[in-house]
């Protein structure tokens, strides 16, 4: 009971601090109003279009699957508040829901409350940014999907599908499910849920797939790995520059298209490595789906053309899920992600002007942050690979919390 009280007090205190930072967002060191402005202006503008029954098809900044529509409309559930106030309240509610889910999972026999503590302490490292983006809501779908696996594979698939309709990445949480009936059941539920939800959204809104046109035009965002390379090139005399486009600060100039193509190629390589792991994996524990989900999202993040600060919310949430299990192999990765989150808070909003202007200070911040993410990605995959192919497979330990560790049959 004392641990639960500590978690509750810690969550309340840290979120109060995040709210204070958001209220004082106009301070230059906290972003000069830029963090809150995305909800107050951009989300609210989209809200206006969505209330008319249409997705903002002609807006180049609209780059999200149709499931994002209901999330951005959800502040209407609190009509006594302004759109911004209601959005923040609902984000805090999703944050609390994640904490409750992690706490309930951590209290099961053989589990740990470390995941709940990790989420409570980790999210404030991103300062007030998570409260003014809808990535906490998306992360809630992914977290709940993984934590329901031991009780219902169909619920796991359904929550993953709903999350993927909001932002695509939650589909990756299904990659590490044990082969056989578990995978078939979860993926079938995900397919049915995604199809039904998409049909429902298409019936009520026009232009549900307009986001696909905007995604293709994305360039190399300054905080991505490719952006860090180009920032270093700028210091060496490269003639490119930074420009605001597609809702982000991106590089334009010679070789940018080549860097973007390389990022896409590396994403394909990452996907190939994950498929190879799945084919060759021989041993699953209760933590393997959690570990695989974190590894997959981490690999896709580091190879992306865009790494916005709020992407760290996804990684912190998945790392917290891993830490609910005593069998996880991703503890060192979780620590690296905490460090990366702390540096991300410096990157945006504290030192964002330095990053945009590619000063040596700004470049150093991005080298450190992306270096931590690169180390975490490599370590995550190596440890996942080794955990699924142990030299000697131990006998499964008795457990009442879900699927037992199992030896998978050899692939033919």
PDB file of C-alpha atoms in Angstrom, residues 215-221 224-227 229-230 250-251 253-270 302-306:
ATOM      1  CA  UNK A 215       3.241  11.760 -46.068  1.00  0.00           C
ATOM      2  CA  UNK A 216       5.043  11.270 -49.346  1.00  0.00           C
ATOM      3  CA  UNK A 217       6.350  14.836 -49.335  1.00  0.00           C
ATOM      4  CA  UNK A 218       8.081  14.637 -45.964  1.00  0.00           C
ATOM      5  CA  UNK A 219      11.772  15.520 -45.988  1.00  0.00           C
ATOM      6  CA  UNK A 220      14.540  15.169 -43.403  1.00  0.00           C
ATOM      7  CA  UNK A 221      13.568  16.660 -40.064  1.00  0.00           C
ATOM      8  CA  UNK A 224      16.330  12.797 -37.042  1.00  0.00           C
ATOM      9  CA  UNK A 225      19.553  10.868 -37.529  1.00  0.00           C
ATOM     10  CA  UNK A 226      19.777  12.162 -41.084  1.00  0.00           C
ATOM     11  CA  UNK A 227      19.150  15.653 -39.776  1.00  0.00           C
ATOM     12  CA  UNK A 229      24.324  14.263 -40.151  1.00  0.00           C
ATOM     13  CA  UNK A 230      23.228  17.272 -42.195  1.00  0.00           C
ATOM     14  CA  UNK A 250      13.334  20.206 -42.212  1.00  0.00           C
ATOM     15  CA  UNK A 251      16.485  20.483 -44.258  1.00  0.00           C
ATOM     16  CA  UNK A 253      19.309  21.589 -50.287  1.00  0.00           C
ATOM     17  CA  UNK A 254      21.766  19.288 -52.045  1.00  0.00           C
ATOM     18  CA  UNK A 255      21.774  15.598 -51.032  1.00  0.00           C
ATOM     19  CA  UNK A 256      18.725  15.923 -48.772  1.00  0.00           C
ATOM     20  CA  UNK A 257      16.725  13.588 -51.015  1.00  0.00           C
ATOM     21  CA  UNK A 258      19.563  11.061 -50.833  1.00  0.00           C
ATOM     22  CA  UNK A 259      19.584  11.197 -47.048  1.00  0.00           C
ATOM     23  CA  UNK A 260      15.799  10.712 -47.023  1.00  0.00           C
ATOM     24  CA  UNK A 261      16.111   7.715 -49.367  1.00  0.00           C
ATOM     25  CA  UNK A 262      18.803   6.228 -47.133  1.00  0.00           C
ATOM     26  CA  UNK A 263      16.512   6.579 -44.119  1.00  0.00           C
ATOM     27  CA  UNK A 264      13.762   4.692 -45.941  1.00  0.00           C
ATOM     28  CA  UNK A 265      16.240   1.994 -46.939  1.00  0.00           C
ATOM     29  CA  UNK A 266      17.393   1.615 -43.331  1.00  0.00           C
ATOM     30  CA  UNK A 267      13.761   1.300 -42.227  1.00  0.00           C
ATOM     31  CA  UNK A 268      13.380  -1.567 -44.694  1.00  0.00           C
ATOM     32  CA  UNK A 269      16.540  -3.173 -43.292  1.00  0.00           C
ATOM     33  CA  UNK A 270      15.178  -2.807 -39.756  1.00  0.00           C
ATOM     34  CA  UNK A 302      15.879   5.716 -35.241  1.00  0.00           C
ATOM     35  CA  UNK A 303      15.621   4.998 -38.984  1.00  0.00           C
ATOM     36  CA  UNK A 304      12.789   7.488 -39.542  1.00  0.00           C
ATOM     37  CA  UNK A 305      13.142  10.719 -41.474  1.00  0.00           C
ATOM     38  CA  UNK A 306      11.348  12.410 -38.577  1.00  0.00           C
TER      39      UNK A 306
END
